[in-house]
CSV table of C-alpha atoms and ligand atoms in Angstrom, one decimal:
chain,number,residue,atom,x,y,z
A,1,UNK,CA,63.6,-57.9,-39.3
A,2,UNK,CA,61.4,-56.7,-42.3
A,3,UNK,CA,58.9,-53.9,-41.5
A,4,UNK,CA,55.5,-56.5,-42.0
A,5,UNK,CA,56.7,-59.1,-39.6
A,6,UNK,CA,57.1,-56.4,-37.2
A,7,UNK,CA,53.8,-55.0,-38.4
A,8,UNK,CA,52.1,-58.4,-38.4
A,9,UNK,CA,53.5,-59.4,-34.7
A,10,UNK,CA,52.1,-55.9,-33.4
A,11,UNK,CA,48.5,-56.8,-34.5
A,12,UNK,CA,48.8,-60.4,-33.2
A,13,UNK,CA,49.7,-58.9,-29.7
A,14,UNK,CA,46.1,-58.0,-28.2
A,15,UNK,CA,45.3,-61.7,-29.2
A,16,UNK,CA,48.2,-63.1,-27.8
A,17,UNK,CA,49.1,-61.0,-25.8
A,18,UNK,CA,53.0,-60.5,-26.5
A,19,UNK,CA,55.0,-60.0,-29.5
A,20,UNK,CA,56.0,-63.2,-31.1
A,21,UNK,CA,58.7,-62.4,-33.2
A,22,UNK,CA,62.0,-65.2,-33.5
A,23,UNK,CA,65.5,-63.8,-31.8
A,24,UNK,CA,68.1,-65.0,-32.8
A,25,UNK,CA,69.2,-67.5,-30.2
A,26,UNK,CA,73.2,-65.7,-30.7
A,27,UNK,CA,72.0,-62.1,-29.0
A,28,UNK,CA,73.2,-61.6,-25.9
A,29,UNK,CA,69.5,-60.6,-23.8
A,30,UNK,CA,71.4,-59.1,-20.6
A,31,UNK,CA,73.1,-56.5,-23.1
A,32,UNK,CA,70.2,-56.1,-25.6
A,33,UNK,CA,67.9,-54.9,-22.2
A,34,UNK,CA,70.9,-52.8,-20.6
A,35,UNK,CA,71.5,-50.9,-24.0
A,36,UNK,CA,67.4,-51.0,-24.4
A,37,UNK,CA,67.5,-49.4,-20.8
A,38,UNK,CA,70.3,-46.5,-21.4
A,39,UNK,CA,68.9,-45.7,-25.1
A,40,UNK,CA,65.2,-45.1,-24.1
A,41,UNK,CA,65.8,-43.8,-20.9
A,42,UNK,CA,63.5,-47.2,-19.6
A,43,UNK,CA,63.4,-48.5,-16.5
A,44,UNK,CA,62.5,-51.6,-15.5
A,45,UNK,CA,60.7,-52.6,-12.3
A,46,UNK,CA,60.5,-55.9,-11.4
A,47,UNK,CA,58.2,-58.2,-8.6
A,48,UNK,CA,60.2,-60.8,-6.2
A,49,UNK,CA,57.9,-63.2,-8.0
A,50,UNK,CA,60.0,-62.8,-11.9
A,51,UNK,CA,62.4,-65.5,-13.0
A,52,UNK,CA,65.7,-65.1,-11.8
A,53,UNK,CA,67.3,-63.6,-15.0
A,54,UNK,CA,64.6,-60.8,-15.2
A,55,UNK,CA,65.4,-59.8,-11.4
A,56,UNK,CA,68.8,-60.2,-12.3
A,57,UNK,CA,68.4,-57.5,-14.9
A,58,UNK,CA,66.1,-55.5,-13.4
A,59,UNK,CA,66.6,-51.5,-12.3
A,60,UNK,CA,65.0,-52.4,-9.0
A,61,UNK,CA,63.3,-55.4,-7.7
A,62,UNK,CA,60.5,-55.2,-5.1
A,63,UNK,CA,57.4,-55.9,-3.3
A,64,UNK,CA,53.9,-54.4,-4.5
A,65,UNK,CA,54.8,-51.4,-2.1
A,66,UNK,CA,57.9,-50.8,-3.4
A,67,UNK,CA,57.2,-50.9,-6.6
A,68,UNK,CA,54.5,-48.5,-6.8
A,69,UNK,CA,56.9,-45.8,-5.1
A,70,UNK,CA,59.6,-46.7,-7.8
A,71,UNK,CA,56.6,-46.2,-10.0
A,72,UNK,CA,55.5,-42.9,-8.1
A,73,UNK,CA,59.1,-41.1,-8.1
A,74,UNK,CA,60.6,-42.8,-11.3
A,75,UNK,CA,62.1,-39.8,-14.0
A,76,UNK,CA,62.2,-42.3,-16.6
A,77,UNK,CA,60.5,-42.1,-20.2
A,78,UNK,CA,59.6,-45.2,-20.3
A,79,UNK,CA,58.4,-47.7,-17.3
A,80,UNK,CA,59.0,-51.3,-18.2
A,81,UNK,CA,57.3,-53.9,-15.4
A,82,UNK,CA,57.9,-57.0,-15.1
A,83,UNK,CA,55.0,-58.4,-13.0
A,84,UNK,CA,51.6,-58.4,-13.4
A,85,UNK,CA,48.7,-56.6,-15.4
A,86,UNK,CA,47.5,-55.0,-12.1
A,87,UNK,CA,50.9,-53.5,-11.0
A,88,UNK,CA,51.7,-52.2,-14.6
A,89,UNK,CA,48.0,-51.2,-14.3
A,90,UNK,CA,49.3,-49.1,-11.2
A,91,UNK,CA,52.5,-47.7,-12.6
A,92,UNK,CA,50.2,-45.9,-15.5
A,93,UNK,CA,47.7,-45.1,-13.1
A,94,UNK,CA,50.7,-42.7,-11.2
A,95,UNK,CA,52.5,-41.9,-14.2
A,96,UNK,CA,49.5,-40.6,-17.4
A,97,UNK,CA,52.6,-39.1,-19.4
A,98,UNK,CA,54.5,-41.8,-19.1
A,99,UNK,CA,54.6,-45.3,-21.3
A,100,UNK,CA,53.9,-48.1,-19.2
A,101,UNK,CA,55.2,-51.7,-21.4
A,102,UNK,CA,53.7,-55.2,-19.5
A,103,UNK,CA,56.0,-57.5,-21.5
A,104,UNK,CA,52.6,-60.0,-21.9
A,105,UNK,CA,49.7,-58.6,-21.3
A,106,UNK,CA,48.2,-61.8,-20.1
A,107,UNK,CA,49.9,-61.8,-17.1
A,108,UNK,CA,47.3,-61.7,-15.2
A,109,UNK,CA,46.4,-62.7,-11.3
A,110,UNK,CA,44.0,-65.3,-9.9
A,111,UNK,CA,43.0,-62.5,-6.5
A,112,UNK,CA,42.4,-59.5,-8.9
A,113,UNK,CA,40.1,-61.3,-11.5
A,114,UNK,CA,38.4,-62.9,-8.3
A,115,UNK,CA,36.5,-59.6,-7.4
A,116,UNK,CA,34.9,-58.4,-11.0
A,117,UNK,CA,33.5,-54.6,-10.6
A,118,UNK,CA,30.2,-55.0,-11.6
A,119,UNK,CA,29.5,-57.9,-9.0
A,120,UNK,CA,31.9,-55.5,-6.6
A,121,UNK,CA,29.9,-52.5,-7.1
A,122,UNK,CA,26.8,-54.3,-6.2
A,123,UNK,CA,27.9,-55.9,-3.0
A,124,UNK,CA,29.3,-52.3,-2.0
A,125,UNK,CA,25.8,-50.8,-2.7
A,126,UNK,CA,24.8,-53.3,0.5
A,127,UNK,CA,27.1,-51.7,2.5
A,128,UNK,CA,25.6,-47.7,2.1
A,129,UNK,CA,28.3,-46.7,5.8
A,130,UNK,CA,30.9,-48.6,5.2
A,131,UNK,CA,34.8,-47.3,3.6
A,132,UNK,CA,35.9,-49.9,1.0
A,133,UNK,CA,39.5,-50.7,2.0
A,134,UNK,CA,40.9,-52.5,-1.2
A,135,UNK,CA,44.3,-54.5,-1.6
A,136,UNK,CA,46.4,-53.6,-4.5
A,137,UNK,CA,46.0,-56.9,-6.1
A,138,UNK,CA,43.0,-55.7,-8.3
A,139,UNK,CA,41.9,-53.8,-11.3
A,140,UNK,CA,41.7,-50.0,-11.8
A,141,UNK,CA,37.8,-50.6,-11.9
A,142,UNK,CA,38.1,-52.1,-8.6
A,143,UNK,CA,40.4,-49.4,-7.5
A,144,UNK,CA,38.2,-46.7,-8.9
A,145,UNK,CA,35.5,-48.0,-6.4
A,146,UNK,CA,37.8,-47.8,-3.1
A,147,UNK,CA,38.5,-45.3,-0.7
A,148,UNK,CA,42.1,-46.2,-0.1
A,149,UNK,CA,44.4,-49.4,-1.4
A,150,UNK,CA,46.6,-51.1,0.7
A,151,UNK,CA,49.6,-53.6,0.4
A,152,UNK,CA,50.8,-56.1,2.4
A,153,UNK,CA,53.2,-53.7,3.6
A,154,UNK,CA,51.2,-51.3,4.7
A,155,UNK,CA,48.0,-52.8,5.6
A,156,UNK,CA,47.4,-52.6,9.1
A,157,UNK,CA,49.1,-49.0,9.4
A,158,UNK,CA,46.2,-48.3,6.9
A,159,UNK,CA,43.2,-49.7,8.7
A,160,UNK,CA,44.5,-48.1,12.1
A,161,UNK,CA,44.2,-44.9,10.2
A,162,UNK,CA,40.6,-45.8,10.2
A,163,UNK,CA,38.5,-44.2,12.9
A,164,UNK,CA,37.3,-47.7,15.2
A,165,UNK,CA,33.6,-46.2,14.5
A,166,UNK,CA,33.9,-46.3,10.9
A,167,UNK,CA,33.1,-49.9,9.4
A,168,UNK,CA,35.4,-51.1,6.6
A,169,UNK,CA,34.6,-53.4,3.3
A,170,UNK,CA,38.1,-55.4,2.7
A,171,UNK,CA,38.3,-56.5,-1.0
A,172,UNK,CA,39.7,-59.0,-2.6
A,173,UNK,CA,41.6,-61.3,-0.4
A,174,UNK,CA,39.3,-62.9,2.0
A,175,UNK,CA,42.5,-64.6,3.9
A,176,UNK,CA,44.8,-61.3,4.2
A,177,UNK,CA,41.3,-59.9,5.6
A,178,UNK,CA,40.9,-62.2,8.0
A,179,UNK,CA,44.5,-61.7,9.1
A,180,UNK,CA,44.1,-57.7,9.4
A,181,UNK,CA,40.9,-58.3,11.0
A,182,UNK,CA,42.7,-60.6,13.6
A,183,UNK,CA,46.0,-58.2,14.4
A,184,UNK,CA,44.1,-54.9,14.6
A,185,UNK,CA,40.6,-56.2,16.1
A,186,UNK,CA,38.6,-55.4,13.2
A,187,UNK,CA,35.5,-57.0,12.2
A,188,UNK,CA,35.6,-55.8,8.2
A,189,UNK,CA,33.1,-57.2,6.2
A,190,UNK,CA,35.1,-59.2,3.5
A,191,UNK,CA,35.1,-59.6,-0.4
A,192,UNK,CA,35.5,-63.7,-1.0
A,193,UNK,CA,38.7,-63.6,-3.3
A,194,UNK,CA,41.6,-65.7,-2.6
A,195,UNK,CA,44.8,-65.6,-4.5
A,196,UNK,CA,45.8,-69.2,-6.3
A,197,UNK,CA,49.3,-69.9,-5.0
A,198,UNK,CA,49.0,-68.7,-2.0
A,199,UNK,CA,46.0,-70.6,-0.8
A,200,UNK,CA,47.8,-74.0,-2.7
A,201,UNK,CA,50.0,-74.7,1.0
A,202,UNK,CA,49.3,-78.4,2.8
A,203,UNK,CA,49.3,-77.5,6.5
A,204,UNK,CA,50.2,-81.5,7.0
A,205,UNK,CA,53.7,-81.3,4.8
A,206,UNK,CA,54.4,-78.5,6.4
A,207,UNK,CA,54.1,-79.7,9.5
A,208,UNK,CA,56.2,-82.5,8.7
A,209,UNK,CA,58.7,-80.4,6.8
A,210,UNK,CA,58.9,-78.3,10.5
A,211,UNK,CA,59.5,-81.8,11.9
A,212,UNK,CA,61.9,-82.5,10.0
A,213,UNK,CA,64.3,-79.1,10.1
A,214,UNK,CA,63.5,-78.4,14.0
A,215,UNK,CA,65.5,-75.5,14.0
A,216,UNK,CA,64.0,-74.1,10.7
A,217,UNK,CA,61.9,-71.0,11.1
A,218,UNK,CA,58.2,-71.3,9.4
A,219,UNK,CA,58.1,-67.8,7.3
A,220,UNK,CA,54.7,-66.8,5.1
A,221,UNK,CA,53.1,-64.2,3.3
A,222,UNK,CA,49.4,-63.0,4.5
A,223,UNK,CA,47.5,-64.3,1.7
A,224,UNK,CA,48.0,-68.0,2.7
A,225,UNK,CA,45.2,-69.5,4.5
A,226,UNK,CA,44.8,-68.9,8.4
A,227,UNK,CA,45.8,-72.6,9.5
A,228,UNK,CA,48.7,-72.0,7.5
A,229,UNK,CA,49.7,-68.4,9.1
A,230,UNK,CA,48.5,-69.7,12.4
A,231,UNK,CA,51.9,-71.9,12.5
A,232,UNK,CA,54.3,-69.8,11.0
A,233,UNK,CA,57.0,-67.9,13.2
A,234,UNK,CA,56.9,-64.3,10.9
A,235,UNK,CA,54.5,-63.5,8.7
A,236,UNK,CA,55.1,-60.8,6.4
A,237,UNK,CA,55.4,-59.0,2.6
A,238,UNK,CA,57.7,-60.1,0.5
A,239,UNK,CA,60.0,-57.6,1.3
A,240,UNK,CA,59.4,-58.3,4.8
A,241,UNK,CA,60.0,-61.7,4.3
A,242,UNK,CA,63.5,-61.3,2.5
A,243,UNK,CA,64.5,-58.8,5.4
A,244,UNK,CA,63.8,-61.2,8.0
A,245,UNK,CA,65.3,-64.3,6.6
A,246,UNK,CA,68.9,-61.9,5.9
A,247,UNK,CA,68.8,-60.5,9.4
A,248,UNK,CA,67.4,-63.3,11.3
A,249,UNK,CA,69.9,-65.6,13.4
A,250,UNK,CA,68.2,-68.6,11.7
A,251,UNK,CA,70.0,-70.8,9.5
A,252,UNK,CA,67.3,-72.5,7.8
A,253,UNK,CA,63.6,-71.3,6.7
A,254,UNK,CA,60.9,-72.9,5.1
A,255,UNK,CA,58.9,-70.4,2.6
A,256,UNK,CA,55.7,-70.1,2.4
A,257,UNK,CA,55.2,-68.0,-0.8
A,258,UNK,CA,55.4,-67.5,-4.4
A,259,UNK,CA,59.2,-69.0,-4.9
A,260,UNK,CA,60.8,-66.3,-6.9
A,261,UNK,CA,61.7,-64.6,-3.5
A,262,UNK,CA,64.1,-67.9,-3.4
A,263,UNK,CA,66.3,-66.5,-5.7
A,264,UNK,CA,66.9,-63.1,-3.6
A,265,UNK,CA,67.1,-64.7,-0.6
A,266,UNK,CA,69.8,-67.0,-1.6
A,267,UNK,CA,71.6,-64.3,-3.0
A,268,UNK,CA,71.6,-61.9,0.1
A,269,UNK,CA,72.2,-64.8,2.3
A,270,UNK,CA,74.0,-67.3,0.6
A,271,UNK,CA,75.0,-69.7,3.3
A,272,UNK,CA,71.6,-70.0,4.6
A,273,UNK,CA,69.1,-72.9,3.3
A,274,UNK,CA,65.9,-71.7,1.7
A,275,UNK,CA,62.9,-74.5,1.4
A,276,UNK,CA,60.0,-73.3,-0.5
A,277,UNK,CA,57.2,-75.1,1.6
A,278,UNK,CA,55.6,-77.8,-0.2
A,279,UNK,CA,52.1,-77.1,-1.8
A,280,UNK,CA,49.3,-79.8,-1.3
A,281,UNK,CA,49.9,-82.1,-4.4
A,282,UNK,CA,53.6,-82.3,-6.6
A,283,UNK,CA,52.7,-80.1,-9.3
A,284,UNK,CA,54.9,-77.0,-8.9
A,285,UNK,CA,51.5,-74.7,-7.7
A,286,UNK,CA,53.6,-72.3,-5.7
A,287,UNK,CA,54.8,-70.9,-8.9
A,288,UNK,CA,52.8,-67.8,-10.0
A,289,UNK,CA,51.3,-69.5,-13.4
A,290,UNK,CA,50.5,-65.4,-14.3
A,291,UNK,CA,53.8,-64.0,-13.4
A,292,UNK,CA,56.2,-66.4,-15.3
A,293,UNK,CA,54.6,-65.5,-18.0
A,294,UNK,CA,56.9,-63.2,-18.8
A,295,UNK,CA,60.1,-64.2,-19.8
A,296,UNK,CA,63.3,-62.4,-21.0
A,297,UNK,CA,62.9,-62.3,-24.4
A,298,UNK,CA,59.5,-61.3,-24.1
A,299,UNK,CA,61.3,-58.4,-21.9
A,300,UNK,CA,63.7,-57.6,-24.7
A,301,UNK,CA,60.8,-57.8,-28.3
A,302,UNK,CA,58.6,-55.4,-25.8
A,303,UNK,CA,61.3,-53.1,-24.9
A,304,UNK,CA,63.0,-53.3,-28.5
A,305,UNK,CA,59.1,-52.4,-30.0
A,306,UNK,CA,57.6,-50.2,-27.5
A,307,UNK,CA,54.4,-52.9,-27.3
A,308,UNK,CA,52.4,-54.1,-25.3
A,309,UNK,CA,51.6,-50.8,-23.9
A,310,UNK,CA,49.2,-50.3,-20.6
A,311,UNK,CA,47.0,-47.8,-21.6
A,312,UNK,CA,43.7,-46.3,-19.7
A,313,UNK,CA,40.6,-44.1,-20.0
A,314,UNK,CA,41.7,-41.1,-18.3
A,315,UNK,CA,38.5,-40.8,-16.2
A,316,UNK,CA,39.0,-44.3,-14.7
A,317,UNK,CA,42.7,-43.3,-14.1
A,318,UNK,CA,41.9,-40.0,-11.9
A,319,UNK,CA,38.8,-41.9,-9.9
A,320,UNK,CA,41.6,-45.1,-9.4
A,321,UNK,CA,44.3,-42.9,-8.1
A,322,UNK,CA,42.2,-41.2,-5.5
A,323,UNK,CA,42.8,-44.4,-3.1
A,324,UNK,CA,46.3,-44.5,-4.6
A,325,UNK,CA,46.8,-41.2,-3.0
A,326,UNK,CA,45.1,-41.9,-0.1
A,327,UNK,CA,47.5,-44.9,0.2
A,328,UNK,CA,50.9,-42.9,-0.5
A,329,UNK,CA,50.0,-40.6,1.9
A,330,UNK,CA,49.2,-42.9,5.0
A,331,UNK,CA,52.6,-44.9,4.6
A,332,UNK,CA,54.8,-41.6,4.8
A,333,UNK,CA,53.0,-40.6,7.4
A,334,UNK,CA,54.0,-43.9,8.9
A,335,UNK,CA,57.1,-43.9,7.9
A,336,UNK,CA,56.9,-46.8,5.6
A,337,UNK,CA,57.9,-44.7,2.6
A,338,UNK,CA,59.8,-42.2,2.0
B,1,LIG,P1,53.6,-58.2,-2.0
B,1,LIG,O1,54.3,-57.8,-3.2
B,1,LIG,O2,52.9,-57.1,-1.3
B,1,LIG,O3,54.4,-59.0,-1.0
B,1,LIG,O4,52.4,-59.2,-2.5
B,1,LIG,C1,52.7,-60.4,-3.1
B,1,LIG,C2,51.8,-60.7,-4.2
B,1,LIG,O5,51.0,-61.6,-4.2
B,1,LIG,C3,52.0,-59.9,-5.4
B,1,LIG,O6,51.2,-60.5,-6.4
B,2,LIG,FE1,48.1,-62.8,-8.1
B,2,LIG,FE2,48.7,-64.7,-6.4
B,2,LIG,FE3,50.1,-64.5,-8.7
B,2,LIG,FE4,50.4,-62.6,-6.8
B,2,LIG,S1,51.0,-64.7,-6.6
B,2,LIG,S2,50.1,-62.3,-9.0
B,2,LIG,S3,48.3,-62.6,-5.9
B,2,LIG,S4,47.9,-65.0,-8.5
């Protein structure tokens, strides 16, 4: 490849937001990433929600929990994430020294850009006593203006570490909110964000769907809508999810969340039926838009050039990793991490 296509390709990226540079369709991608992997010391991190072949490669592969301890404890050079802007966002926020590569930086998500900081900041200001209890699934900005981030793992352990006196501002997801505020008895005050796919279930196929496969258990992830969660049998992280589907006695589930987790499931439990429940119109909505748009030769022309690179003002890093702290130390205290 000469050295001004390269050149070129690099200056296109903050435009497009990925290298664009032809492969040739021969190279073998698996091997290319593996040999990227071992010669850079890289590893690569990837969400439940990635295309099959970029779990398949992938060092580890987990929920937003997970990830950020992988991301935490990691004694690679380079981190490569496959997932989001906010979680690679996350990984730099833990790791200053290190290189953080998003393979297109676009990759964006519907809940974090639903809760912008200046409008956030604002809002807070009404709100002089409360604690601002924020979801991973936002910006450093947004981070920078919280007391302590949560995940769908660890959400409710982290509100109970709340004192009941103390009032709490949940941001951004309105409908994981108003499912913490149910199972712990909290009345937060809540930022109206909601995340795209989550909130794209129909409660009426669903229903027939359940109809239909009697003895298929109704899984979801908190970010759907309450009428949704209100008929599922376990509700639950992604992680969460895949553990219960492996371990459960159930033959047959019907998933409500991004379908990536598909691909996991059916590998840990292959002779078990997985039916991603239907969204509310046939276009294929339960697919993250933002997280396929990575791809795996994206993956390979950011590893193989060091670019796009995550990179942050080091002020908004320190005030952002306060909550993250925060955070980290709540779930080993509850024995959630280790
Ligand atoms: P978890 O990774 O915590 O399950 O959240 C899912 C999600 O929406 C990530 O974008
Ligand atoms: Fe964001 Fe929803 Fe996509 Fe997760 S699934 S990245 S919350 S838009």
């Amino acid at each position: 490849m000469s050295t001004t296509t390269v050149e070129k390709a690099r200056m296109e990226v903050n435009r497009r937001g990925f290298l664009d540079i032809d492969i040739d369709p021969e190279l073998d991608l698996f091997h290319e990433i593996e040999r990227l992997k071992k010669e850079k010391n890289a590893v690569l991190l990837a969400h439940y929600y990635q295309e099959p072949d970029i779990q398949d490669v992938a060092d580890y592969i987990g929920d937003s929990l997970g990830l950020a301890q992988q991301a935490a404890k990691t004694q690679a050079d380079i981190i490569v994430f496959a997932g989001v802007h906010f979680m690679a966002e996350t990984a730099k926020i833990l790791n200053p020294n290190k290189k953080v590569l998003l393979p297109d930086l676009k990759a964006g998500c519907s809940l974090a850009d639903s809760a912008p900081a200046p409008l956030f900041k604002q809002f807070k200001a009404k709100y002089p006593d409360h604690i601002v209890i924020s979801y991973i699934n936002c910006s450093a900005e947004i981070k920078a203006l919280s007391d302590i981030i949560c995940t769908s793992s660890n959400a409710e352990k982290i509100i109970e570490s709340v004192p009941p006196e103390q009032p709490i501002i949940f941001a951004p997801d309105k409908n994981l909110g108003a499912y913490l505020s149910k199972k712990t008895g909290r009345d937060m005050v809540l930022w109206n964000g909601a995340c795209m796919v989550h909130e794209i279930f129909s409660l009426e196929k669903i229903t027939k769907l359940k109809i239909r496969h009697p003895q298929a258990k109704f899984i979801a992830h908190p970010e759907c809508e309450d009428a949704v969660l209100q008929i599922a049998d376990y509700i639950g992280s992604t992680t969460q999810l895949l553990k219960y589907a492996v371990n459960n006695e159930a033959q047959e589930f019907i998933v409500a969340t991004e379908t990536g987790i598909l691909h996991q499931m059916q590998k840990d439990a292959p002779h078990k039926t997985f039916i991603p429940a239907p969204p509310n119109n046939s276009c294929a909505c339960n697919d993250c838009p933002h997280m396929k748009l990575n791809t795996l030769e994206k993956l390979y022309l950011c590893m193989e050039y060091e670019t796009p690179e995550i990179t942050m003002p080091e002020e908004l890093r320190l005030a952002a990793l306060k909550p993250m702290q925060r955070m980290m130390e709540i779930s080993k205290a509850a024995g959630l991490i280790g």
